[in-house]
Amino acid sequence: MIQLDHLSFPSATIYSHMKGHSSLRVLFWNACRSSDLSLICDLVNANNVDILALAEMEESPASVLKSLKVGVDSRFVAPSSLNPRVQVFGRTKRLGLEELHNGGRITIRQLVYEGTQFLFVAAHLMSLTAWNTSDQSAEAQVLADQIRSIEDKRGHRRTILIGDLNMNPFDNGAVMAAGLHGTMTKDIAAKSTRTVQSVDYPFFYNPMWGLFGDRTAGPAGTYYYRHSGHVSYDWNMFDQVMIRPEVLDWFADDVKIVTTLTGREIADRNGRPNKSQFSDHFPILLTLEPK
Amino acid sequence: MSAGENLWPSEMSIEEVRSPQDILNDQCKYLEQVTKGRLGAQVVRTDGQDRIVLGLQVESTKTKRSVRLLEVSHRHNFEYPAHISILVERLPDYLKDRIWKEPSSSLVIPFRTEGYWVDNPWVTASPEEFTDKLRDVLERATVKAAVLSLLASPPVATLQPESTGESQVDETDASG
């Protein structure tokens, strides 16, 4: 396959718009039907966000874009999309972010960063209130099929997946080879593929494994839910970033769960997402750095 | 002994026994015909652990941009019942004429809720039902809008080395 997508040219020319830094900061947030546009702007400003992906946003993309242009940076763009579930905004047109494929619950975009093309996948899968775990596993497999298909068409696997997967990193759909195939270490992901019954399945590296529980700087997860049955994780990591091993060279080892915002009560007094004033999900923030 | 009444349902005539994949494949061909080849369509099959998922995907032959319009799920070895999911349809609250509001989140007293039935109008039990529902789906405004948008969308820009700097691109141009 001819690879026309990996051209080298000076990054300084492209990223002069990012004053003071050439890192790329990507924020995903399940807004829980929020229509608070000033909150969106505050989040983007406070975290120097270059790419914003929103799920469960009640305001139209045009309204969000208008606020971003006024409240953050007039260069913000919202490339057209046929996806009804996830909205994607870029700080500048140069990031691309044109929609290559709309899979209903995912949107796959062409991202240009540091002279290299990536695939940027934003997702919002169905919740367990509507589906069971078998449904989710099947959906993860369908989603992974679509990603691999677009990767094959584009001739590379420099893919970044971010979104509310409504499952944990250890759930079948997130781990199984035919699903998202997310693994918890870079070493394993760097092996690129794993063969199951003569089929090679590419890995994703899932850094969210490292953010569980108390022994991290942030909260124990992105979503809190106390189940009434015998098994309750309480904290869940439904909002996830996964990156292909081909992106590891750009990965700054920096994924955060955002819990603070000046003047806003993102977390409640128990340190959980403040659903009444913010959302039932914490946002997540990924940083890429030049290779 | 005389023959009794035929109890088999009328849907079981030989002519009508077509799988969801057959019916979807037909629609792929029809779409390519009516768009004079500007759109290609295919049924993408995923074999899951407990089901088969058939995705009806449409792609612009010019831009290569694609959209998955719907998915049909059924069990392995059993083509029916089949469930149709429309993927390009989710209206935000601001476009709905009626929305559901959850009770106040300040309610912390645990209580037992009664189970309730939820009708699923997208389950089809026969080729005839499947065809009828599929017709409904393809006639929906959101599905038509997705197909027409695909026909109208500009090609995704290819990456080209820059020679003349930032001034060539209008950074304020929002395409959303």
mmCIF file with all atom_site columns, N, CA and C in Angstrom, chain A residues 7 13-14 16 58 60 65 69 75 77-80 82 85 92-94 99-102 104-105 110 112 117 134-135 141-142 145-146 153 275, chain B residues 46-48 50-51 53 57 59 65-68 71 87 90 92-94 100 102 146 149 156-157 159 162 165-166 169-176:
data_model
loop_
_atom_site.group_PDB
_atom_site.id
_atom_site.type_symbol
_atom_site.label_atom_id
_atom_site.label_alt_id
_atom_site.label_comp_id
_atom_site.label_asym_id
_atom_site.label_entity_id
_atom_site.label_seq_id
_atom_site.pdbx_PDB_ins_code
_atom_site.Cartn_x
_atom_site.Cartn_y
_atom_site.Cartn_z
_atom_site.occupancy
_atom_site.B_iso_or_equiv
_atom_site.pdbx_formal_charge
_atom_site.auth_seq_id
_atom_site.auth_comp_id
_atom_site.auth_asym_id
_atom_site.auth_atom_id
_atom_site.pdbx_PDB_model_num
ATOM 1   N N  . LEU A 1 7   ? 4.130   12.331  5.984  1.00 0.00 ? 7   LEU A N  1
ATOM 2   C CA . LEU A 1 7   ? 5.083   13.250  5.395  1.00 0.00 ? 7   LEU A CA 1
ATOM 3   C C  . LEU A 1 7   ? 5.742   14.079  6.482  1.00 0.00 ? 7   LEU A C  1
ATOM 4   N N  . THR A 1 13  ? 5.992   25.310  11.782 1.00 0.00 ? 13  THR A N  1
ATOM 5   C CA . THR A 1 13  ? 5.116   26.030  10.871 1.00 0.00 ? 13  THR A CA 1
ATOM 6   C C  . THR A 1 13  ? 3.656   25.742  11.181 1.00 0.00 ? 13  THR A C  1
ATOM 7   N N  . ILE A 1 14  ? 3.393   24.486  11.452 1.00 0.00 ? 14  ILE A N  1
ATOM 8   C CA . ILE A 1 14  ? 2.004   24.086  11.672 1.00 0.00 ? 14  ILE A CA 1
ATOM 9   C C  . ILE A 1 14  ? 1.498   24.538  13.028 1.00 0.00 ? 14  ILE A C  1
ATOM 10  N N  . SER A 1 16  ? 2.468   26.896  15.161 1.00 0.00 ? 16  SER A N  1
ATOM 11  C CA . SER A 1 16  ? 2.741   28.223  15.700 1.00 0.00 ? 16  SER A CA 1
ATOM 12  C C  . SER A 1 16  ? 1.491   28.795  16.374 1.00 0.00 ? 16  SER A C  1
ATOM 13  N N  . GLU A 1 58  ? -26.253 18.612  25.204 1.00 0.00 ? 58  GLU A N  1
ATOM 14  C CA . GLU A 1 58  ? -27.588 18.967  24.729 1.00 0.00 ? 58  GLU A CA 1
ATOM 15  C C  . GLU A 1 58  ? -27.583 20.121  23.740 1.00 0.00 ? 58  GLU A C  1
ATOM 16  N N  . SER A 1 60  ? -26.411 22.234  20.470 1.00 0.00 ? 60  SER A N  1
ATOM 17  C CA . SER A 1 60  ? -25.990 21.832  19.133 1.00 0.00 ? 60  SER A CA 1
ATOM 18  C C  . SER A 1 60  ? -24.506 22.129  18.935 1.00 0.00 ? 60  SER A C  1
ATOM 19  N N  . LEU A 1 65  ? -19.722 25.599  19.275 1.00 0.00 ? 65  LEU A N  1
ATOM 20  C CA . LEU A 1 65  ? -18.654 26.240  18.499 1.00 0.00 ? 65  LEU A CA 1
ATOM 21  C C  . LEU A 1 65  ? -18.666 27.756  18.686 1.00 0.00 ? 65  LEU A C  1
ATOM 22  N N  . LYS A 1 69  ? -15.576 29.931  20.136 1.00 0.00 ? 69  LYS A N  1
ATOM 23  C CA . LYS A 1 69  ? -14.965 31.012  19.371 1.00 0.00 ? 69  LYS A CA 1
ATOM 24  C C  . LYS A 1 69  ? -14.928 32.303  20.181 1.00 0.00 ? 69  LYS A C  1
ATOM 25  N N  . ARG A 1 75  ? -10.404 30.689  16.412 1.00 0.00 ? 75  ARG A N  1
ATOM 26  C CA . ARG A 1 75  ? -10.039 29.750  15.340 1.00 0.00 ? 75  ARG A CA 1
ATOM 27  C C  . ARG A 1 75  ? -10.670 28.373  15.509 1.00 0.00 ? 75  ARG A C  1
ATOM 28  N N  . VAL A 1 77  ? -12.838 25.168  15.293 1.00 0.00 ? 77  VAL A N  1
ATOM 29  C CA . VAL A 1 77  ? -13.658 24.640  14.199 1.00 0.00 ? 77  VAL A CA 1
ATOM 30  C C  . VAL A 1 77  ? -14.411 23.408  14.680 1.00 0.00 ? 77  VAL A C  1
ATOM 31  N N  . ALA A 1 78  ? -15.512 23.151  13.983 1.00 0.00 ? 78  ALA A N  1
ATOM 32  C CA . ALA A 1 78  ? -16.288 21.931  14.237 1.00 0.00 ? 78  ALA A CA 1
ATOM 33  C C  . ALA A 1 78  ? -16.506 21.258  12.886 1.00 0.00 ? 78  ALA A C  1
ATOM 34  N N  . PRO A 1 79  ? -15.546 20.451  12.440 1.00 0.00 ? 79  PRO A N  1
ATOM 35  C CA . PRO A 1 79  ? -15.701 19.811  11.132 1.00 0.00 ? 79  PRO A CA 1
ATOM 36  C C  . PRO A 1 79  ? -17.012 19.037  11.054 1.00 0.00 ? 79  PRO A C  1
ATOM 37  N N  . SER A 1 80  ? -17.627 19.078  9.881  1.00 0.00 ? 80  SER A N  1
ATOM 38  C CA . SER A 1 80  ? -18.971 18.514  9.758  1.00 0.00 ? 80  SER A CA 1
ATOM 39  C C  . SER A 1 80  ? -18.952 17.016  10.065 1.00 0.00 ? 80  SER A C  1
ATOM 40  N N  . LEU A 1 82  ? -21.667 13.394  10.642 1.00 0.00 ? 82  LEU A N  1
ATOM 41  C CA . LEU A 1 82  ? -22.983 12.765  10.584 1.00 0.00 ? 82  LEU A CA 1
ATOM 42  C C  . LEU A 1 82  ? -23.284 12.025  11.875 1.00 0.00 ? 82  LEU A C  1
ATOM 43  N N  . ARG A 1 85  ? -23.995 11.365  18.247 1.00 0.00 ? 85  ARG A N  1
ATOM 44  C CA . ARG A 1 85  ? -23.731 11.116  19.669 1.00 0.00 ? 85  ARG A CA 1
ATOM 45  C C  . ARG A 1 85  ? -22.501 11.830  20.229 1.00 0.00 ? 85  ARG A C  1
ATOM 46  N N  . THR A 1 92  ? -7.825  24.561  15.825 1.00 0.00 ? 92  THR A N  1
ATOM 47  C CA . THR A 1 92  ? -7.495  25.164  14.541 1.00 0.00 ? 92  THR A CA 1
ATOM 48  C C  . THR A 1 92  ? -7.809  24.197  13.417 1.00 0.00 ? 92  THR A C  1
ATOM 49  N N  . LYS A 1 93  ? -8.087  24.761  12.280 1.00 0.00 ? 93  LYS A N  1
ATOM 50  C CA . LYS A 1 93  ? -8.408  23.957  11.102 1.00 0.00 ? 93  LYS A CA 1
ATOM 51  C C  . LYS A 1 93  ? -7.259  23.040  10.722 1.00 0.00 ? 93  LYS A C  1
ATOM 52  N N  . ARG A 1 94  ? -6.051  23.423  11.093 1.00 0.00 ? 94  ARG A N  1
ATOM 53  C CA . ARG A 1 94  ? -4.878  22.642  10.711 1.00 0.00 ? 94  ARG A CA 1
ATOM 54  C C  . ARG A 1 94  ? -4.840  21.271  11.357 1.00 0.00 ? 94  ARG A C  1
ATOM 55  N N  . GLU A 1 99  ? -14.305 14.063  9.297  1.00 0.00 ? 99  GLU A N  1
ATOM 56  C CA . GLU A 1 99  ? -14.869 12.741  9.587  1.00 0.00 ? 99  GLU A CA 1
ATOM 57  C C  . GLU A 1 99  ? -14.639 11.806  8.405  1.00 0.00 ? 99  GLU A C  1
ATOM 58  N N  . LEU A 1 100 ? -13.965 10.704  8.680  1.00 0.00 ? 100 LEU A N  1
ATOM 59  C CA . LEU A 1 100 ? -13.739 9.686   7.655  1.00 0.00 ? 100 LEU A CA 1
ATOM 60  C C  . LEU A 1 100 ? -14.837 8.640   7.687  1.00 0.00 ? 100 LEU A C  1
ATOM 61  N N  . HIS A 1 101 ? -15.314 8.359   8.896  1.00 0.00 ? 101 HIS A N  1
ATOM 62  C CA . HIS A 1 101 ? -16.328 7.319   9.050  1.00 0.00 ? 101 HIS A CA 1
ATOM 63  C C  . HIS A 1 101 ? -17.192 7.627   10.265 1.00 0.00 ? 101 HIS A C  1
ATOM 64  N N  . ASN A 1 102 ? -18.492 7.469   10.060 1.00 0.00 ? 102 ASN A N  1
ATOM 65  C CA . ASN A 1 102 ? -19.411 7.595   11.179 1.00 0.00 ? 102 ASN A CA 1
ATOM 66  C C  . ASN A 1 102 ? -20.003 6.227   11.436 1.00 0.00 ? 102 ASN A C  1
ATOM 67  N N  . GLY A 1 104 ? -21.993 5.508   13.991 1.00 0.00 ? 104 GLY A N  1
ATOM 68  C CA . GLY A 1 104 ? -23.138 5.601   14.888 1.00 0.00 ? 104 GLY A CA 1
ATOM 69  C C  . GLY A 1 104 ? -22.704 5.918   16.301 1.00 0.00 ? 104 GLY A C  1
ATOM 70  N N  . ARG A 1 105 ? -22.022 4.987   16.935 1.00 0.00 ? 105 ARG A N  1
ATOM 71  C CA . ARG A 1 105 ? -21.563 5.230   18.300 1.00 0.00 ? 105 ARG A CA 1
ATOM 72  C C  . ARG A 1 105 ? -20.104 5.694   18.331 1.00 0.00 ? 105 ARG A C  1
ATOM 73  N N  . GLN A 1 110 ? -9.730  12.199  10.737 1.00 0.00 ? 110 GLN A N  1
ATOM 74  C CA . GLN A 1 110 ? -8.327  12.317  10.344 1.00 0.00 ? 110 GLN A CA 1
ATOM 75  C C  . GLN A 1 110 ? -7.707  13.466  11.121 1.00 0.00 ? 110 GLN A C  1
ATOM 76  N N  . VAL A 1 112 ? -4.276  15.655  12.069 1.00 0.00 ? 112 VAL A N  1
ATOM 77  C CA . VAL A 1 112 ? -2.917  15.986  11.619 1.00 0.00 ? 112 VAL A CA 1
ATOM 78  C C  . VAL A 1 112 ? -2.178  16.656  12.778 1.00 0.00 ? 112 VAL A C  1
ATOM 79  N N  . GLN A 1 117 ? -0.221  12.081  10.016 1.00 0.00 ? 117 GLN A N  1
ATOM 80  C CA . GLN A 1 117 ? -1.651  11.806  10.115 1.00 0.00 ? 117 GLN A CA 1
ATOM 81  C C  . GLN A 1 117 ? -1.910  10.720  11.159 1.00 0.00 ? 117 GLN A C  1
ATOM 82  N N  . SER A 1 134 ? -23.279 -8.848  27.366 1.00 0.00 ? 134 SER A N  1
ATOM 83  C CA . SER A 1 134 ? -23.135 -9.500  26.058 1.00 0.00 ? 134 SER A CA 1
ATOM 84  C C  . SER A 1 134 ? -23.313 -8.488  24.935 1.00 0.00 ? 134 SER A C  1
ATOM 85  N N  . ASP A 1 135 ? -24.292 -7.605  25.111 1.00 0.00 ? 135 ASP A N  1
ATOM 86  C CA . ASP A 1 135 ? -24.498 -6.550  24.112 1.00 0.00 ? 135 ASP A CA 1
ATOM 87  C C  . ASP A 1 135 ? -23.235 -5.707  23.973 1.00 0.00 ? 135 ASP A C  1
ATOM 88  N N  . GLN A 1 141 ? -16.794 -5.403  19.667 1.00 0.00 ? 141 GLN A N  1
ATOM 89  C CA . GLN A 1 141 ? -16.249 -6.134  18.520 1.00 0.00 ? 141 GLN A CA 1
ATOM 90  C C  . GLN A 1 141 ? -16.605 -5.415  17.210 1.00 0.00 ? 141 GLN A C  1
ATOM 91  N N  . VAL A 1 142 ? -17.846 -4.948  17.123 1.00 0.00 ? 142 VAL A N  1
ATOM 92  C CA . VAL A 1 142 ? -18.276 -4.207  15.929 1.00 0.00 ? 142 VAL A CA 1
ATOM 93  C C  . VAL A 1 142 ? -17.454 -2.924  15.793 1.00 0.00 ? 142 VAL A C  1
ATOM 94  N N  . ASP A 1 145 ? -13.929 -3.738  14.704 1.00 0.00 ? 145 ASP A N  1
ATOM 95  C CA . ASP A 1 145 ? -13.918 -4.085  13.273 1.00 0.00 ? 145 ASP A CA 1
ATOM 96  C C  . ASP A 1 145 ? -13.872 -2.822  12.415 1.00 0.00 ? 145 ASP A C  1
ATOM 97  N N  . GLN A 1 146 ? -14.685 -1.843  12.796 1.00 0.00 ? 146 GLN A N  1
ATOM 98  C CA . GLN A 1 146 ? -14.744 -0.603  12.011 1.00 0.00 ? 146 GLN A CA 1
ATOM 99  C C  . GLN A 1 146 ? -13.414 0.146   12.079 1.00 0.00 ? 146 GLN A C  1
ATOM 100 N N  . LYS A 1 153 ? -7.751  0.869   5.336  1.00 0.00 ? 153 LYS A N  1
ATOM 101 C CA . LYS A 1 153 ? -7.969  1.762   4.188  1.00 0.00 ? 153 LYS A CA 1
ATOM 102 C C  . LYS A 1 153 ? -6.959  2.905   4.178  1.00 0.00 ? 153 LYS A C  1
ATOM 103 N N  . LYS A 1 275 ? -22.816 15.500  40.215 1.00 0.00 ? 275 LYS A N  1
ATOM 104 C CA . LYS A 1 275 ? -23.831 15.349  39.172 1.00 0.00 ? 275 LYS A CA 1
ATOM 105 C C  . LYS A 1 275 ? -24.796 16.534  39.127 1.00 0.00 ? 275 LYS A C  1
ATOM 106 N N  . THR B 2 46  ? -20.047 -8.947  11.405 1.00 0.00 ? 46  THR B N  1
ATOM 107 C CA . THR B 2 46  ? -19.198 -9.224  12.567 1.00 0.00 ? 46  THR B CA 1
ATOM 108 C C  . THR B 2 46  ? -19.758 -10.441 13.287 1.00 0.00 ? 46  THR B C  1
ATOM 109 N N  . ASP B 2 47  ? -18.933 -11.444 13.450 1.00 0.00 ? 47  ASP B N  1
ATOM 110 C CA . ASP B 2 47  ? -19.357 -12.650 14.160 1.00 0.00 ? 47  ASP B CA 1
ATOM 111 C C  . ASP B 2 47  ? -18.994 -12.532 15.622 1.00 0.00 ? 47  ASP B C  1
ATOM 112 N N  . GLY B 2 48  ? -19.948 -12.176 16.436 1.00 0.00 ? 48  GLY B N  1
ATOM 113 C CA . GLY B 2 48  ? -19.714 -12.045 17.863 1.00 0.00 ? 48  GLY B CA 1
ATOM 114 C C  . GLY B 2 48  ? -19.872 -13.376 18.565 1.00 0.00 ? 48  GLY B C  1
ATOM 115 N N  . ASP B 2 50  ? -22.111 -14.321 20.780 1.00 0.00 ? 50  ASP B N  1
ATOM 116 C CA . ASP B 2 50  ? -23.474 -14.832 20.903 1.00 0.00 ? 50  ASP B CA 1
ATOM 117 C C  . ASP B 2 50  ? -24.402 -14.327 19.807 1.00 0.00 ? 50  ASP B C  1
ATOM 118 N N  . ARG B 2 51  ? -23.855 -13.619 18.831 1.00 0.00 ? 51  ARG B N  1
ATOM 119 C CA . ARG B 2 51  ? -24.719 -13.059 17.791 1.00 0.00 ? 51  ARG B CA 1
ATOM 120 C C  . ARG B 2 51  ? -23.911 -12.687 16.552 1.00 0.00 ? 51  ARG B C  1
ATOM 121 N N  . VAL B 2 53  ? -23.700 -9.579  13.831 1.00 0.00 ? 53  VAL B N  1
ATOM 122 C CA . VAL B 2 53  ? -24.119 -8.198  13.613 1.00 0.00 ? 53  VAL B CA 1
ATOM 123 C C  . VAL B 2 53  ? -23.822 -7.834  12.161 1.00 0.00 ? 53  VAL B C  1
ATOM 124 N N  . GLN B 2 57  ? -23.300 -0.304  5.593  1.00 0.00 ? 57  GLN B N  1
ATOM 125 C CA . GLN B 2 57  ? -22.397 0.844   5.465  1.00 0.00 ? 57  GLN B CA 1
ATOM 126 C C  . GLN B 2 57  ? -22.455 1.417   4.057  1.00 0.00 ? 57  GLN B C  1
ATOM 127 N N  . GLU B 2 59  ? -20.657 4.269   1.447  1.00 0.00 ? 59  GLU B N  1
ATOM 128 C CA . GLU B 2 59  ? -19.421 5.032   1.259  1.00 0.00 ? 59  GLU B CA 1
ATOM 129 C C  . GLU B 2 59  ? -19.508 5.853   -0.019 1.00 0.00 ? 59  GLU B C  1
ATOM 130 N N  . ARG B 2 65  ? -15.528 8.841   2.224  1.00 0.00 ? 65  ARG B N  1
ATOM 131 C CA . ARG B 2 65  ? -16.129 9.013   3.536  1.00 0.00 ? 65  ARG B CA 1
ATOM 132 C C  . ARG B 2 65  ? -17.264 7.987   3.673  1.00 0.00 ? 65  ARG B C  1
ATOM 133 N N  . SER B 2 66  ? -17.417 7.427   4.864  1.00 0.00 ? 66  SER B N  1
ATOM 134 C CA . SER B 2 66  ? -18.414 6.367   5.013  1.00 0.00 ? 66  SER B CA 1
ATOM 135 C C  . SER B 2 66  ? -19.264 6.579   6.247  1.00 0.00 ? 66  SER B C  1
ATOM 136 N N  . VAL B 2 67  ? -20.438 5.965   6.209  1.00 0.00 ? 67  VAL B N  1
ATOM 137 C CA . VAL B 2 67  ? -21.338 6.036   7.349  1.00 0.00 ? 67  VAL B CA 1
ATOM 138 C C  . VAL B 2 67  ? -22.030 4.688   7.512  1.00 0.00 ? 67  VAL B C  1
ATOM 139 N N  . ARG B 2 68  ? -22.137 4.261   8.753  1.00 0.00 ? 68  ARG B N  1
ATOM 140 C CA . ARG B 2 68  ? -22.875 3.036   9.052  1.00 0.00 ? 68  ARG B CA 1
ATOM 141 C C  . ARG B 2 68  ? -24.292 3.464   9.409  1.00 0.00 ? 68  ARG B C  1
ATOM 142 N N  . GLU B 2 71  ? -27.653 -1.323  11.977 1.00 0.00 ? 71  GLU B N  1
ATOM 143 C CA . GLU B 2 71  ? -27.133 -2.655  12.265 1.00 0.00 ? 71  GLU B CA 1
ATOM 144 C C  . GLU B 2 71  ? -28.287 -3.613  12.489 1.00 0.00 ? 71  GLU B C  1
ATOM 145 N N  . LEU B 2 87  ? -28.524 3.780   13.512 1.00 0.00 ? 87  LEU B N  1
ATOM 146 C CA . LEU B 2 87  ? -27.339 4.371   14.135 1.00 0.00 ? 87  LEU B CA 1
ATOM 147 C C  . LEU B 2 87  ? -27.207 5.863   13.916 1.00 0.00 ? 87  LEU B C  1
ATOM 148 N N  . ARG B 2 90  ? -30.218 10.024  16.873 1.00 0.00 ? 90  ARG B N  1
ATOM 149 C CA . ARG B 2 90  ? -30.331 10.303  18.296 1.00 0.00 ? 90  ARG B CA 1
ATOM 150 C C  . ARG B 2 90  ? -30.587 11.795  18.427 1.00 0.00 ? 90  ARG B C  1
ATOM 151 N N  . PRO B 2 92  ? -31.018 15.176  20.157 1.00 0.00 ? 92  PRO B N  1
ATOM 152 C CA . PRO B 2 92  ? -30.768 15.808  21.451 1.00 0.00 ? 92  PRO B CA 1
ATOM 153 C C  . PRO B 2 92  ? -32.075 16.362  22.023 1.00 0.00 ? 92  PRO B C  1
ATOM 154 N N  . ASP B 2 93  ? -32.053 16.590  23.314 1.00 0.00 ? 93  ASP B N  1
ATOM 155 C CA . ASP B 2 93  ? -33.297 17.027  23.965 1.00 0.00 ? 93  ASP B CA 1
ATOM 156 C C  . ASP B 2 93  ? -33.883 18.277  23.323 1.00 0.00 ? 93  ASP B C  1
ATOM 157 N N  . TYR B 2 94  ? -33.012 19.160  22.850 1.00 0.00 ? 94  TYR B N  1
ATOM 158 C CA . TYR B 2 94  ? -33.546 20.433  22.356 1.00 0.00 ? 94  TYR B CA 1
ATOM 159 C C  . TYR B 2 94  ? -34.333 20.263  21.060 1.00 0.00 ? 94  TYR B C  1
ATOM 160 N N  . TRP B 2 100 ? -37.779 13.089  29.031 1.00 0.00 ? 100 TRP B N  1
ATOM 161 C CA . TRP B 2 100 ? -37.926 12.465  30.338 1.00 0.00 ? 100 TRP B CA 1
ATOM 162 C C  . TRP B 2 100 ? -36.989 13.137  31.331 1.00 0.00 ? 100 TRP B C  1
ATOM 163 N N  . GLU B 2 102 ? -35.349 12.978  35.062 1.00 0.00 ? 102 GLU B N  1
ATOM 164 C CA . GLU B 2 102 ? -35.134 12.077  36.182 1.00 0.00 ? 102 GLU B CA 1
ATOM 165 C C  . GLU B 2 102 ? -35.545 12.757  37.480 1.00 0.00 ? 102 GLU B C  1
ATOM 166 N N  . ALA B 2 146 ? -28.488 11.463  6.178  1.00 0.00 ? 146 ALA B N  1
ATOM 167 C CA . ALA B 2 146 ? -27.115 10.938  6.236  1.00 0.00 ? 146 ALA B CA 1
ATOM 168 C C  . ALA B 2 146 ? -26.627 10.568  4.839  1.00 0.00 ? 146 ALA B C  1
ATOM 169 N N  . SER B 2 149 ? -26.112 13.750  2.791  1.00 0.00 ? 149 SER B N  1
ATOM 170 C CA . SER B 2 149 ? -24.913 14.464  3.255  1.00 0.00 ? 149 SER B CA 1
ATOM 171 C C  . SER B 2 149 ? -23.652 13.806  2.724  1.00 0.00 ? 149 SER B C  1
ATOM 172 N N  . VAL B 2 156 ? -12.109 14.723  1.942  1.00 0.00 ? 156 VAL B N  1
ATOM 173 C CA . VAL B 2 156 ? -11.217 15.023  3.053  1.00 0.00 ? 156 VAL B CA 1
ATOM 174 C C  . VAL B 2 156 ? -9.883  15.481  2.485  1.00 0.00 ? 156 VAL B C  1
ATOM 175 N N  . ALA B 2 157 ? -9.394  16.590  3.011  1.00 0.00 ? 157 ALA B N  1
ATOM 176 C CA . ALA B 2 157 ? -8.154  17.160  2.483  1.00 0.00 ? 157 ALA B CA 1
ATOM 177 C C  . ALA B 2 157 ? -6.995  16.195  2.682  1.00 0.00 ? 157 ALA B C  1
ATOM 178 N N  . LEU B 2 159 ? -2.964  15.474  3.091  1.00 0.00 ? 159 LEU B N  1
ATOM 179 C CA . LEU B 2 159 ? -1.872  16.195  3.730  1.00 0.00 ? 159 LEU B CA 1
ATOM 180 C C  . LEU B 2 159 ? -0.829  16.611  2.704  1.00 0.00 ? 159 LEU B C  1
ATOM 181 N N  . GLU B 2 162 ? 3.628   22.199  3.513  1.00 0.00 ? 162 GLU B N  1
ATOM 182 C CA . GLU B 2 162 ? 3.359   23.615  3.348  1.00 0.00 ? 162 GLU B CA 1
ATOM 183 C C  . GLU B 2 162 ? 4.590   24.316  2.812  1.00 0.00 ? 162 GLU B C  1
ATOM 184 N N  . GLY B 2 165 ? 3.436   28.981  4.385  1.00 0.00 ? 165 GLY B N  1
ATOM 185 C CA . GLY B 2 165 ? 3.124   29.414  5.735  1.00 0.00 ? 165 GLY B CA 1
ATOM 186 C C  . GLY B 2 165 ? 1.648   29.506  6.041  1.00 0.00 ? 165 GLY B C  1
ATOM 187 N N  . GLU B 2 166 ? 1.373   30.079  7.217  1.00 0.00 ? 166 GLU B N  1
ATOM 188 C CA . GLU B 2 166 ? 0.037   30.081  7.800  1.00 0.00 ? 166 GLU B CA 1
ATOM 189 C C  . GLU B 2 166 ? -0.991  30.848  6.993  1.00 0.00 ? 166 GLU B C  1
ATOM 190 N N  . VAL B 2 169 ? -4.200  29.428  4.941  1.00 0.00 ? 169 VAL B N  1
ATOM 191 C CA . VAL B 2 169 ? -5.388  28.802  5.494  1.00 0.00 ? 169 VAL B CA 1
ATOM 192 C C  . VAL B 2 169 ? -6.176  29.808  6.310  1.00 0.00 ? 169 VAL B C  1
ATOM 193 N N  . ASP B 2 170 ? -7.466  29.841  6.050  1.00 0.00 ? 170 ASP B N  1
ATOM 194 C CA . ASP B 2 170 ? -8.328  30.725  6.807  1.00 0.00 ? 170 ASP B CA 1
ATOM 195 C C  . ASP B 2 170 ? -8.702  30.050  8.114  1.00 0.00 ? 170 ASP B C  1
ATOM 196 N N  . GLU B 2 171 ? -8.027  30.440  9.176  1.00 0.00 ? 171 GLU B N  1
ATOM 197 C CA . GLU B 2 171 ? -8.221  29.783  10.457 1.00 0.00 ? 171 GLU B CA 1
ATOM 198 C C  . GLU B 2 171 ? -9.589  30.064  11.061 1.00 0.00 ? 171 GLU B C  1
ATOM 199 N N  . THR B 2 172 ? -10.270 31.080  10.595 1.00 0.00 ? 172 THR B N  1
ATOM 200 C CA . THR B 2 172 ? -11.553 31.408  11.194 1.00 0.00 ? 172 THR B CA 1
ATOM 201 C C  . THR B 2 172 ? -12.698 30.705  10.503 1.00 0.00 ? 172 THR B C  1
ATOM 202 N N  . ASP B 2 173 ? -12.398 29.943  9.471  1.00 0.00 ? 173 ASP B N  1
ATOM 203 C CA . ASP B 2 173 ? -13.450 29.294  8.722  1.00 0.00 ? 173 ASP B CA 1
ATOM 204 C C  . ASP B 2 173 ? -13.953 28.071  9.471  1.00 0.00 ? 173 ASP B C  1
ATOM 205 N N  . ALA B 2 174 ? -15.162 28.109  9.957  1.00 0.00 ? 174 ALA B N  1
ATOM 206 C CA . ALA B 2 174 ? -15.751 26.965  10.658 1.00 0.00 ? 174 ALA B CA 1
ATOM 207 C C  . ALA B 2 174 ? -16.660 26.225  9.710  1.00 0.00 ? 174 ALA B C  1
ATOM 208 N N  . SER B 2 175 ? -16.406 24.934  9.614  1.00 0.00 ? 175 SER B N  1
ATOM 209 C CA . SER B 2 175 ? -17.242 24.163  8.719  1.00 0.00 ? 175 SER B CA 1
ATOM 210 C C  . SER B 2 175 ? -18.423 23.535  9.448  1.00 0.00 ? 175 SER B C  1
ATOM 211 N N  . GLY B 2 176 ? -18.507 23.716  10.763 1.00 0.00 ? 176 GLY B N  1
ATOM 212 C CA . GLY B 2 176 ? -19.619 23.119  11.508 1.00 0.00 ? 176 GLY B CA 1
ATOM 213 C C  . GLY B 2 176 ? -20.749 24.063  11.564 1.00 0.00 ? 176 GLY B C  1
#
